[in-house]
Every structure is written in structure tokens, then in C-alpha cells.
Short mmCIF file of C-alpha atoms and ligand atoms in Angstrom, two decimals:
data_model
loop_
_atom_site.label_atom_id
_atom_site.label_comp_id
_atom_site.label_asym_id
_atom_site.label_seq_id
_atom_site.Cartn_x
_atom_site.Cartn_y
_atom_site.Cartn_z
CA MET M 1 0.32 -29.57 -11.57
CA GLU M 2 -1.86 -27.58 -14.02
CA VAL M 3 -4.11 -24.65 -13.07
CA ASP M 4 -5.79 -21.83 -14.95
CA VAL M 5 -4.34 -19.10 -12.71
CA LEU M 6 -1.40 -19.10 -10.30
CA ILE M 7 -1.38 -16.12 -7.93
CA VAL M 8 1.83 -15.48 -5.98
CA GLY M 9 1.21 -13.66 -2.68
CA ALA M 10 -1.93 -13.64 -0.51
CA GLY M 11 -1.75 -9.99 0.60
CA PRO M 12 -4.59 -7.60 -0.33
CA ALA M 13 -3.59 -7.63 -4.04
CA GLY M 14 -3.34 -11.39 -4.49
CA SER M 15 -6.37 -12.36 -2.41
CA THR M 16 -8.55 -9.76 -4.14
CA THR M 17 -7.37 -10.88 -7.59
CA ALA M 18 -8.19 -14.47 -6.61
CA ARG M 19 -11.61 -13.50 -5.27
CA PHE M 20 -12.62 -11.81 -8.53
CA CYS M 21 -11.35 -14.45 -10.96
CA ALA M 22 -12.07 -17.68 -9.08
CA GLY M 23 -15.18 -19.75 -9.71
CA LYS M 24 -16.24 -23.35 -10.38
CA ASP M 25 -15.21 -22.89 -14.02
CA LEU M 26 -11.62 -21.68 -13.35
CA GLY M 27 -8.92 -23.35 -11.28
CA VAL M 28 -7.16 -20.66 -9.24
CA LEU M 29 -4.19 -21.46 -6.98
CA LEU M 30 -3.16 -18.75 -4.47
CA ILE M 31 0.15 -19.34 -2.68
CA ASP M 32 1.96 -17.41 0.06
CA ARG M 33 5.30 -18.12 1.63
CA ARG M 34 4.00 -16.99 5.03
CA LYS M 35 2.62 -19.68 7.30
CA GLU M 36 0.14 -17.21 8.79
CA ILE M 37 -1.58 -14.84 6.36
CA GLY M 38 -1.29 -11.19 7.47
CA TYR M 39 1.42 -11.75 10.08
CA PRO M 40 3.83 -10.18 10.89
CA VAL M 41 2.02 -6.88 10.29
CA GLN M 42 4.29 -4.70 8.14
CA CYS M 43 1.82 -1.83 7.84
CA GLY M 44 0.47 1.32 9.53
CA GLU M 45 -2.98 -0.29 9.03
CA PHE M 46 -4.70 2.92 7.91
CA LEU M 47 -7.39 2.69 5.23
CA PRO M 48 -9.26 5.71 3.81
CA ASP M 49 -13.03 5.26 3.59
CA ALA M 50 -14.90 4.97 0.26
CA SER M 51 -15.74 8.71 0.12
CA GLU M 52 -12.04 9.66 0.43
CA MET M 53 -11.12 7.07 -2.22
CA TYR M 54 -13.69 8.55 -4.65
CA THR M 55 -12.17 12.01 -4.03
CA MET M 56 -8.64 10.76 -4.69
CA PHE M 57 -9.54 8.33 -7.50
CA PRO M 58 -12.66 9.85 -9.11
CA ARG M 59 -12.66 7.30 -11.93
CA SER M 60 -12.97 4.35 -9.55
CA MET M 61 -16.31 2.56 -9.37
CA ASP M 62 -18.36 0.49 -6.93
CA LEU M 63 -15.92 1.03 -4.08
CA GLU M 64 -18.58 0.37 -1.46
CA GLU M 65 -18.37 -3.32 -2.41
CA GLN M 66 -14.78 -3.45 -1.13
CA PHE M 67 -14.58 -0.54 1.30
CA THR M 68 -17.57 -1.35 3.49
CA ILE M 69 -15.53 -3.00 6.19
CA ASP M 70 -16.89 -5.48 8.72
CA PRO M 71 -16.70 -3.69 12.14
CA ALA M 72 -14.92 -6.76 13.57
CA LEU M 73 -11.91 -5.89 11.33
CA ILE M 74 -11.80 -2.21 12.34
CA ALA M 75 -9.52 -1.19 15.19
CA ALA M 76 -10.62 2.50 15.17
CA GLU M 77 -12.64 4.99 13.14
CA ILE M 78 -10.74 8.12 12.12
CA ASP M 79 -12.11 11.61 11.39
CA HIS M 80 -8.97 13.75 11.24
CA LEU M 81 -5.29 13.78 10.36
CA ASP M 82 -2.89 16.01 12.29
CA LEU M 83 0.15 16.95 10.19
CA ILE M 84 2.87 18.10 12.60
CA SER M 85 5.76 20.30 11.50
CA PRO M 86 9.31 19.98 12.89
CA ARG M 87 8.59 22.82 15.37
CA GLY M 88 5.34 21.20 16.48
CA ARG M 89 2.84 23.32 14.53
CA VAL M 90 -0.29 21.21 13.97
CA TYR M 91 -2.31 21.32 10.71
CA ARG M 92 -5.56 19.46 11.33
CA LEU M 93 -7.32 18.08 8.23
CA GLY M 94 -10.70 16.39 8.03
CA PHE M 95 -10.12 12.91 6.59
CA LYS M 96 -12.30 9.84 7.06
CA GLY M 97 -10.91 6.36 7.37
CA PHE M 98 -10.26 3.37 9.59
CA THR M 99 -7.44 1.72 11.39
CA LEU M 100 -7.64 -1.90 10.31
CA ASP M 101 -6.70 -4.93 12.29
CA ARG M 102 -4.54 -6.02 9.38
CA ARG M 103 -3.64 -9.39 10.81
CA SER M 104 -7.36 -10.25 10.64
CA PHE M 105 -8.10 -8.17 7.54
CA ASP M 106 -5.65 -10.05 5.28
CA LYS M 107 -7.08 -13.36 6.52
CA HIS M 108 -10.58 -12.09 5.77
CA LEU M 109 -9.59 -11.19 2.16
CA ALA M 110 -8.00 -14.63 1.71
CA LYS M 111 -11.18 -16.25 3.08
CA LEU M 112 -13.29 -14.37 0.50
CA ALA M 113 -10.97 -15.76 -2.21
CA VAL M 114 -11.41 -19.31 -0.91
CA GLU M 115 -15.18 -18.86 -0.66
CA ALA M 116 -15.15 -17.75 -4.32
CA GLY M 117 -13.44 -21.05 -5.21
CA ALA M 118 -9.67 -20.38 -5.04
CA ARG M 119 -7.33 -22.93 -3.50
CA LEU M 120 -5.05 -21.32 -0.88
CA GLU M 121 -1.70 -22.83 0.10
CA THR M 122 0.33 -21.12 2.84
CA GLY M 123 4.00 -21.74 3.65
CA GLU M 124 4.69 -22.26 -0.08
CA SER M 125 7.04 -20.10 -2.15
CA PHE M 126 7.32 -19.16 -5.78
CA LEU M 127 10.91 -19.83 -6.93
CA GLY M 128 10.98 -18.65 -10.56
CA ILE M 129 9.76 -19.35 -14.09
CA LYS M 130 11.55 -21.85 -16.35
CA ASP M 131 10.37 -22.62 -19.90
CA GLY M 132 7.03 -20.95 -19.15
CA VAL M 133 6.41 -23.14 -16.09
CA ALA M 134 6.34 -21.70 -12.54
CA ARG M 135 8.69 -23.42 -10.09
CA THR M 136 7.36 -23.47 -6.54
CA THR M 137 8.05 -25.35 -3.32
CA MET M 138 4.92 -27.37 -4.20
CA GLY M 139 6.55 -28.48 -7.46
CA ASP M 140 6.16 -27.19 -11.01
CA VAL M 141 2.91 -25.37 -11.78
CA LYS M 142 1.76 -24.89 -15.35
CA ALA M 143 -0.64 -21.92 -15.44
CA LYS M 144 -2.43 -20.06 -18.24
CA VAL M 145 -1.96 -16.82 -16.26
CA ILE M 146 0.60 -16.05 -13.53
CA VAL M 147 -0.07 -13.12 -11.19
CA GLY M 148 2.79 -11.43 -9.31
CA ALA M 149 1.19 -10.06 -6.14
CA ASP M 150 4.33 -10.74 -4.14
CA GLY M 151 5.10 -7.25 -2.90
CA PRO M 152 7.67 -4.57 -3.74
CA ASN M 153 10.56 -6.99 -4.27
CA SER M 154 8.57 -9.23 -6.62
CA LYS M 155 10.38 -12.35 -7.72
CA THR M 156 7.54 -13.01 -10.18
CA ALA M 157 8.27 -9.69 -11.91
CA ARG M 158 12.00 -10.37 -12.19
CA SER M 159 11.46 -13.95 -13.42
CA ALA M 160 9.16 -12.65 -16.18
CA GLY M 161 11.59 -9.88 -17.23
CA LEU M 162 9.42 -7.14 -15.70
CA GLN M 163 10.70 -4.34 -13.46
CA ASN M 164 10.44 -3.97 -9.69
CA PRO M 165 9.62 -0.47 -8.37
CA ASP M 166 13.05 1.16 -8.53
CA VAL M 167 12.64 3.39 -5.45
CA ARG M 168 11.59 1.69 -2.20
CA TYR M 169 11.61 3.48 1.15
CA PRO M 170 12.22 1.45 4.31
CA ALA M 171 9.49 1.69 6.95
CA ILE M 172 9.50 0.41 10.53
CA THR M 173 6.34 -0.15 12.53
CA CYS M 174 5.31 -1.41 15.96
CA GLN M 175 2.29 -1.79 18.23
CA ALA M 176 2.38 0.81 21.05
CA ASP M 177 0.49 0.77 24.36
CA GLY M 178 -1.70 3.59 25.65
CA SER M 179 -4.95 5.33 24.79
CA PHE M 180 -5.21 7.81 21.94
CA GLU M 181 -7.82 10.20 20.51
CA PRO M 182 -9.20 9.08 17.11
CA VAL M 183 -6.79 11.24 15.09
CA VAL M 184 -3.91 10.03 12.92
CA ARG M 185 -0.78 12.00 13.73
CA MET M 186 1.87 12.43 11.01
CA TYR M 187 5.21 13.95 12.06
CA PHE M 188 7.41 15.57 9.39
CA GLY M 189 11.05 16.64 9.36
CA THR M 190 14.43 15.03 9.88
CA LEU M 191 12.96 12.64 12.47
CA ALA M 192 11.89 10.68 9.36
CA PRO M 193 13.75 12.37 6.48
CA GLY M 194 11.83 12.33 3.20
CA GLY M 195 8.90 10.49 4.80
CA TYR M 196 7.09 10.84 8.10
CA GLY M 197 6.54 9.32 11.50
CA TRP M 198 3.01 8.18 12.36
CA VAL M 199 0.75 7.40 15.28
CA ILE M 200 -2.35 5.60 14.05
CA PRO M 201 -4.75 4.98 16.94
CA LYS M 202 -6.47 1.69 17.65
CA ARG M 203 -9.13 0.75 20.15
CA LYS M 204 -6.32 -0.42 22.39
CA GLY M 205 -2.99 1.30 21.74
CA ALA M 206 -1.72 2.54 18.39
CA ASN M 207 0.29 1.55 15.36
CA VAL M 208 3.44 3.71 15.51
CA GLY M 209 6.22 3.90 12.95
CA ILE M 210 8.42 5.79 10.54
CA GLY M 211 9.04 5.65 6.80
CA PHE M 212 11.97 7.51 5.28
CA ASN M 213 14.15 8.14 2.25
CA PRO M 214 17.28 5.98 2.78
CA GLY M 215 19.30 8.44 0.68
CA LEU M 216 18.77 11.16 3.32
CA LEU M 217 19.64 8.97 6.29
CA LYS M 218 22.47 10.01 8.60
CA ASP M 219 21.90 7.34 11.30
CA ARG M 220 21.01 3.68 11.34
CA PRO M 221 17.25 3.04 10.71
CA SER M 222 16.93 1.37 14.12
CA GLU M 223 18.39 4.49 15.79
CA LEU M 224 15.93 6.76 13.94
CA PHE M 225 13.05 4.52 15.05
CA ARG M 226 14.21 4.40 18.68
CA ARG M 227 14.54 8.20 18.81
CA PHE M 228 11.00 8.65 17.47
CA ILE M 229 9.53 6.21 19.98
CA ASP M 230 11.54 7.78 22.84
CA ARG M 231 10.26 11.23 21.89
CA LEU M 232 6.69 9.92 22.16
CA GLY M 233 7.53 8.08 25.40
CA MET M 234 5.70 4.85 24.56
CA THR M 235 6.14 1.19 25.40
CA TYR M 236 5.81 -1.08 22.40
CA SER M 237 6.08 -4.56 20.89
CA ASP M 238 5.90 -6.37 17.51
CA VAL M 239 8.48 -4.29 15.63
CA ALA M 240 8.49 -5.09 11.90
CA MET M 241 10.17 -3.57 8.87
CA GLY M 242 9.15 -3.45 5.23
CA PHE M 243 9.59 -1.43 2.06
CA VAL M 244 7.19 1.01 0.44
CA PRO M 245 7.38 1.58 -3.34
CA GLN M 246 7.93 5.29 -3.98
CA SER M 247 8.56 5.59 -7.72
CA GLY M 248 5.00 5.30 -9.03
CA PRO M 249 3.74 2.39 -11.13
CA VAL M 250 6.28 0.27 -13.00
CA ILE M 251 6.48 0.76 -16.78
CA ASP M 252 4.76 -2.51 -17.76
CA THR M 253 2.45 -4.61 -15.61
CA VAL M 254 1.66 -7.23 -18.28
CA LYS M 255 4.11 -9.36 -20.20
CA GLY M 256 3.02 -12.52 -21.99
CA ASN M 257 0.89 -14.44 -19.49
CA VAL M 258 2.29 -12.64 -16.40
CA ILE M 259 0.65 -9.65 -14.71
CA LEU M 260 1.67 -7.59 -11.67
CA VAL M 261 -0.72 -6.23 -9.04
CA GLY M 262 -0.37 -4.09 -5.87
CA ASP M 263 3.08 -3.25 -4.50
CA ALA M 264 4.67 -5.45 -7.19
CA ALA M 265 3.23 -3.03 -9.76
CA GLY M 266 4.11 0.11 -7.72
CA HIS M 267 0.44 0.77 -6.89
CA VAL M 268 1.22 3.05 -3.93
CA MET M 269 0.45 6.75 -3.28
CA ALA M 270 3.87 8.42 -3.12
CA THR M 271 2.74 11.25 -0.83
CA ASN M 272 1.37 9.06 1.96
CA GLY M 273 2.68 5.53 1.33
CA GLY M 274 -0.83 4.06 1.22
CA GLY M 275 -1.02 0.89 -0.86
CA VAL M 276 -3.72 -1.33 0.68
CA PRO M 277 -6.71 0.35 -1.03
CA LEU M 278 -4.93 0.42 -4.40
CA ALA M 279 -3.93 -3.24 -4.09
CA MET M 280 -7.65 -3.99 -3.61
CA ILE M 281 -8.81 -1.78 -6.49
CA ALA M 282 -6.15 -3.18 -8.86
CA GLY M 283 -6.84 -6.72 -7.61
CA ARG M 284 -10.51 -6.40 -8.53
CA ILE M 285 -9.62 -5.10 -12.00
CA ALA M 286 -7.03 -7.90 -12.40
CA GLY M 287 -9.44 -10.64 -11.33
CA LYS M 288 -12.16 -9.46 -13.71
CA SER M 289 -9.68 -8.97 -16.58
CA ILE M 290 -8.23 -12.48 -16.13
CA ARG M 291 -11.73 -13.95 -16.14
CA ALA M 292 -12.62 -12.03 -19.34
CA HIS M 293 -9.34 -13.23 -20.89
CA LEU M 294 -9.79 -16.90 -20.06
CA LYS M 295 -13.54 -17.14 -20.63
CA ASP M 296 -14.13 -14.69 -23.50
CA GLY M 297 -10.71 -14.29 -25.14
CA ALA M 298 -10.25 -10.61 -24.17
CA PRO M 299 -6.60 -9.50 -24.28
CA LEU M 300 -4.83 -9.70 -20.90
CA ALA M 301 -3.43 -6.22 -21.62
CA GLU M 302 -6.94 -4.87 -20.88
CA TYR M 303 -5.91 -5.12 -17.22
CA GLU M 304 -3.19 -2.50 -17.68
CA ARG M 305 -5.46 -0.19 -19.67
CA ARG M 306 -8.17 -0.40 -17.00
CA TRP M 307 -6.06 0.18 -13.90
CA ARG M 308 -4.24 3.07 -15.61
CA TYR M 309 -7.59 4.67 -16.43
CA VAL M 310 -8.42 4.72 -12.69
CA MET M 311 -5.02 5.34 -11.06
CA ASP M 312 -2.44 6.77 -13.45
CA LYS M 313 -3.18 10.49 -13.00
CA PRO M 314 -3.53 10.54 -9.19
CA LEU M 315 -0.41 8.36 -8.81
CA SER M 316 1.70 10.53 -11.12
CA ASP M 317 0.45 13.71 -9.37
CA ALA M 318 1.42 12.17 -6.02
CA LEU M 319 4.87 11.34 -7.39
CA TRP M 320 5.28 14.89 -8.68
CA THR M 321 4.43 16.27 -5.21
CA ARG M 322 6.76 13.85 -3.44
CA ARG M 323 9.62 14.86 -5.72
CA LEU M 324 8.87 18.53 -4.99
CA GLY M 325 8.94 17.65 -1.28
CA ASP M 326 12.41 16.15 -1.71
CA LEU M 327 13.71 19.71 -2.21
CA PHE M 328 12.59 20.62 1.33
CA PHE M 329 12.70 17.43 3.38
CA PRO M 330 16.46 17.23 4.06
CA SER M 331 16.20 20.24 6.41
CA ASP M 332 13.81 20.92 9.32
CA ARG M 333 13.92 24.65 8.58
CA ARG M 334 12.90 24.16 4.93
CA THR M 335 10.24 21.60 5.86
CA GLU M 336 8.76 24.08 8.37
CA PHE M 337 8.80 26.78 5.67
CA ALA M 338 7.20 24.53 3.02
CA MET M 339 4.40 23.46 5.38
CA ARG M 340 3.65 27.12 6.24
CA VAL M 341 3.56 28.09 2.55
CA LEU M 342 1.29 25.19 1.65
CA GLY M 343 -0.98 25.69 4.63
CA LYS M 344 -3.87 23.37 5.38
CA ARG M 345 -5.22 23.55 1.85
CA GLY M 346 -1.98 22.67 0.07
CA LEU M 347 -1.21 19.92 2.57
CA ALA M 348 -4.68 18.45 2.10
CA ARG M 349 -4.11 18.42 -1.67
CA ALA M 350 -0.76 16.65 -1.22
CA ILE M 351 -2.19 14.00 1.08
CA ARG M 352 -5.04 13.40 -1.37
CA CYS M 353 -2.68 12.82 -4.37
CA THR M 354 -3.48 16.14 -6.05
CA LYS M 355 -0.72 18.49 -7.17
CA VAL M 356 -0.09 20.98 -4.37
CA PHE M 357 -0.20 23.95 -6.74
CA TYR M 358 -2.63 24.42 -9.60
CA VAL M 359 -0.17 23.30 -12.28
CA PHE M 360 -0.96 20.86 -15.08
C1 FAD R 1 5.79 -0.19 7.58
C2 FAD R 1 4.74 -0.02 6.53
C3 FAD R 1 3.60 0.73 6.83
C4 FAD R 1 2.57 0.84 5.86
N1 FAD R 1 1.43 1.51 6.21
C5 FAD R 1 0.38 1.54 5.34
C6 FAD R 1 -0.87 2.09 5.74
O1 FAD R 1 -1.06 2.56 6.86
N2 FAD R 1 -1.89 2.08 4.83
C7 FAD R 1 -1.73 1.56 3.57
O2 FAD R 1 -2.68 1.59 2.78
N3 FAD R 1 -0.55 1.03 3.18
C8 FAD R 1 0.49 0.98 4.03
N4 FAD R 1 1.67 0.38 3.66
C9 FAD R 1 1.76 -0.23 2.32
C10 FAD R 1 0.96 -1.53 2.29
O3 FAD R 1 1.35 -2.37 3.36
C11 FAD R 1 1.17 -2.26 0.96
O4 FAD R 1 0.96 -1.32 -0.09
C12 FAD R 1 0.18 -3.41 0.79
O5 FAD R 1 0.42 -4.41 1.76
C13 FAD R 1 0.33 -3.99 -0.61
O6 FAD R 1 -0.39 -5.20 -0.72
P1 FAD R 1 0.18 -6.36 -1.67
O7 FAD R 1 -0.82 -7.45 -1.60
O8 FAD R 1 0.55 -5.80 -2.98
O9 FAD R 1 1.56 -6.81 -0.99
P2 FAD R 1 1.84 -7.47 0.42
O10 FAD R 1 0.81 -7.08 1.40
O11 FAD R 1 3.27 -7.18 0.71
O12 FAD R 1 1.67 -9.03 0.15
C14 FAD R 1 2.62 -9.73 -0.61
C15 FAD R 1 2.55 -11.19 -0.16
O13 FAD R 1 3.40 -11.94 -1.03
C16 FAD R 1 4.05 -12.93 -0.28
N5 FAD R 1 5.26 -13.33 -1.02
C17 FAD R 1 6.34 -12.56 -1.28
N6 FAD R 1 7.23 -13.27 -2.02
C18 FAD R 1 6.69 -14.51 -2.21
C19 FAD R 1 7.14 -15.68 -2.88
N7 FAD R 1 8.32 -15.74 -3.52
N8 FAD R 1 6.34 -16.78 -2.87
C20 FAD R 1 5.14 -16.74 -2.21
N9 FAD R 1 4.67 -15.66 -1.55
C21 FAD R 1 5.44 -14.55 -1.57
C22 FAD R 1 4.35 -12.26 1.06
O14 FAD R 1 4.52 -13.22 2.08
C23 FAD R 1 3.10 -11.40 1.26
O15 FAD R 1 2.12 -12.06 2.04
C24 FAD R 1 2.73 0.25 4.58
C25 FAD R 1 3.89 -0.45 4.27
C26 FAD R 1 4.89 -0.60 5.23
C27 FAD R 1 6.12 -1.40 4.89
#
């Protein structure tokens, strides 16, 4: 089979890339190994609103186009984050965002791609690249451009001789029952060493989970998760595990006719683990860059230049802060101390991908 663009992975990165490059004049094939797009949900489902994204990524443009979310896909509107220290001290920060219904949200993004003209095939896997041709469970696919939007353990990247994010933190999530005020709660300390535990409210129940540095782990991940849930005293279902890139963007996101987008490219904020908005921003840049490449002969490498212009500084500042945090996180006492020293202002800077001290 021959197509102009093969996109591997119909998560936020792949579907958005497909949406912005597809059209009657370009044949775009979007494949995902999942039978149902967006399920299981391996996500906390939190999305900052457009105003927060402009604050964190001031060079981004036209975010309203992507971050004006259909109310049917929103499970709660959020005004505040509570950052909770190991001893229970609460630092409340104003922060606007939404809890998504990600099972529906990912389907919605895939539908926009199909409406733009992409062909979507679910239950189909990318297997590798041989002699420049992509091998898939649908057979060989010859494509002018191949997009790796297949998550943090991207087979597309490895097949093309590109890197995967070299640090990936495990994260476990579930859907909990109960009613919750519209505040995201983030719990720090050895309950989730090097990361945090979260309660992200929904209209009914909450998304609850933990993400942590596996190098600091003393127990099994399942034990850590059970202890966190027990402490909150919740009943829950739909437990799922995934990995969150934590080493910043990979060195190269373009090689030959292959490009990487979203988690595959390490497009994740290291201080909060958020990757959905960046997958969408990078996907839009990727889709437009591919179109300019195939229709007007622009170099594919323009994609890398353009996403770095928007994201490089905030993502490297976030990485710097996370590495600083690694000095404190192994101990509850030091975490408590660091949170007191930073106070609300420093913590707000960290969450928003700005260096916590005024250092350049
Ligand atoms: C537990 C957890 C909680 C999180 N919480 C949040 C949060 O609250 N907010 C936030 O912004 N981010 C969060 N993240 C991160 C966020 O989920 C990711 O950054 C985001 O999903 C990245 O989108 P993506 O499209 O790059 O990758 P993905 O959403 O992972 O999509 C990749 C797709 O590729 C498909 N695929 C993989 N390999 C192949 C193959 N060989 N062939 C075909 N298809 C393939 C997969 O099936 C998948 O559908 C969380 C992550 C985890 C693990």
C-alpha cells in the first residue's frame, strides 16, 4: 500500500498531526494497535486551560482553536490546585483547567482527523521499518513521511534509529467513587517518591493515582498504590498503568522521513507530568510542517525548529526544577522543608515550568 503520510498512534499527538496534515490532496493513514481509541485510560485526565498554557508556553499561538473544549468532553472544571506536603500542610494555588473524559476526548480528536480526510485503522500495529518501508499488521506501507506518535516506548523511533525518552516514570491510575470539590489535590513525599499522588475530581468520582521515580522505590508499585488509596479511603475500579517521559525532549525528533511527536518525542512537563496539551501543540505543528513539506517542498526539519521555538525553554526549565527536586524527594523531612522554603510562589513557578529561583 502507498500513502503520503503514515501516522503510528491515534493518541492526542497522532490524531492532531493527522487532523492538520490530512486533506483531499494528501493520503494520510492513521493506525493504532488499540481496538478502542482512548481506552484503557492511562492518564490523570487533567488539562490546563488556554490562559494557563499561554502563561507556561508564551510563544504558543492560537491555542483557543485546540483548547476550547466541547463541554460534553469535560468531566469537571478546575479553579485551584492543592499541593499537600508530607505533614499535610496545604498550599492552595489558583490554576484553571479541566478534567477531561479522556476515553471520549481521544475519540473526539480521532474523529476530527477523519473529518479532515485521514483514514483511521484501529487494532493495527506498526512492526518496524525495513528498506524504507513500514511493516504493519495491515501489510507493508510505503509512505513519504512516517510519524511516530506511539508513546514513550516508541517502536517507530527505535526502527528509525532515533532515541526513546531515556527516563520514564511509572504511573498508576484508577477511577474512584465519591464526590469531590473542584480542586486538584497533589500529595508529595515518600507516598510517591520523586513524583506525586493525585486526586483529580470529576462530575462523578475522581481520577486518583500516583507517579513516582522507580529509582527511589522501596516497595512494589502495586503496594505503593494500594497504600495511597487506603489512606484516602476510596473504592475504585479501572486500574491502569503507564509511563511518563521525565527526561525532557529527545535529542532529535526528525531523521530522514521520520518524525516524532508527543510522548515519543519527550514532549512532557517534567514538574507535573502533563503531556496531553503538548502532544496537541506539537501535533498541530507537525501536521502543518508535513503539509508544507509535501505540498511546497519545505524541509521536514522545520517541524523540529518550530516546536523547539515554542517548548524548548519551558521544558528545560521544568527538567531543571525536577532535578533540583530529586535532592529533596527521597525524604519526607526534606520534602517538607523544600516546600516551606519555596512557599506558594516557588511552588506555583515549579508547577508552571518556570525555574523555582530566579536563576538563568
Ligand atoms: C498514569 C498517567 C497519568 C497521566 N496524567 C496526565 C494528566 O493528568 N494530564 C496530562 O496532560 N498528561 C498526563 N499524562 C501523560 C499523557 O497521558 C501523555 O503525555 C499523552 O497521552 C501523550 O499523548 P501521545 O499521543 O503522545 O501518546 P499516547 O496517548 O500514549 O498515544 C500513543 C498511541 O500509540 C499507540 N501505539 C503504541 N505503539 C503502537 C504500535 N506499535 N502500533 C500502533 N499503535 C501503537 C497506543 O495504542 C496509543 O493509543 C499521564 C500519563 C500517565 C501514564
